Amino acid sequence: MLFTEQKQESVQQLFHEILLSTRIHIKFFDNLSDTGRDIVY
């Protein structure tokens, strides 16, 4: 029981880190595409 609780906690932590890094990547690529549009137009 304790093992599964700890495992679920680590999975949530991992998921949170993935979400965080994905959000950072999305923000980065948004800025990148904005810059690209400025260069194109």
PDB file of C-alpha atoms in Angstrom, residues 2-5 8-20 23 26 28 31-32 34-37 39-41:
ATOM      1  CA  LEU A   2       2.762   2.393   0.979  1.00  0.00           C
ATOM      2  CA  PHE A   3       4.720   1.472  -2.147  1.00  0.00           C
ATOM      3  CA  THR A   4       1.849   2.260  -4.524  1.00  0.00           C
ATOM      4  CA  GLU A   5       1.190   5.581  -2.788  1.00  0.00           C
ATOM      5  CA  GLN A   8       1.723   7.501  -7.528  1.00  0.00           C
ATOM      6  CA  GLU A   9       3.381  10.500  -5.896  1.00  0.00           C
ATOM      7  CA  SER A  10       6.508  10.168  -8.024  1.00  0.00           C
ATOM      8  CA  VAL A  11       4.365   9.752 -11.149  1.00  0.00           C
ATOM      9  CA  GLN A  12       2.521  12.975 -10.301  1.00  0.00           C
ATOM     10  CA  GLN A  13       5.877  14.712  -9.751  1.00  0.00           C
ATOM     11  CA  LEU A  14       7.154  13.449 -13.095  1.00  0.00           C
ATOM     12  CA  PHE A  15       3.948  14.527 -14.838  1.00  0.00           C
ATOM     13  CA  HIS A  16       4.230  17.982 -13.260  1.00  0.00           C
ATOM     14  CA  GLU A  17       7.823  18.353 -14.473  1.00  0.00           C
ATOM     15  CA  ILE A  18       6.816  17.246 -17.985  1.00  0.00           C
ATOM     16  CA  LEU A  19       3.946  19.761 -18.008  1.00  0.00           C
ATOM     17  CA  LEU A  20       6.264  22.512 -16.798  1.00  0.00           C
ATOM     18  CA  ARG A  23       4.859  24.863 -21.190  1.00  0.00           C
ATOM     19  CA  ILE A  26       5.585  26.068 -26.059  1.00  0.00           C
ATOM     20  CA  PHE A  28       9.833  29.390 -26.379  1.00  0.00           C
ATOM     21  CA  ASN A  31       8.395  33.566 -29.165  1.00  0.00           C
ATOM     22  CA  LEU A  32      10.433  31.948 -31.923  1.00  0.00           C
ATOM     23  CA  ASP A  34       6.694  35.554 -33.467  1.00  0.00           C
ATOM     24  CA  THR A  35      10.279  36.530 -34.255  1.00  0.00           C
ATOM     25  CA  GLY A  36      10.115  34.526 -37.475  1.00  0.00           C
ATOM     26  CA  ARG A  37       6.949  36.343 -38.512  1.00  0.00           C
ATOM     27  CA  ILE A  39      11.529  38.700 -40.024  1.00  0.00           C
ATOM     28  CA  VAL A  40       9.236  37.433 -42.807  1.00  0.00           C
ATOM     29  CA  TYR A  41       6.965  40.477 -42.937  1.00  0.00           C
TER      30      TYR A  41
END
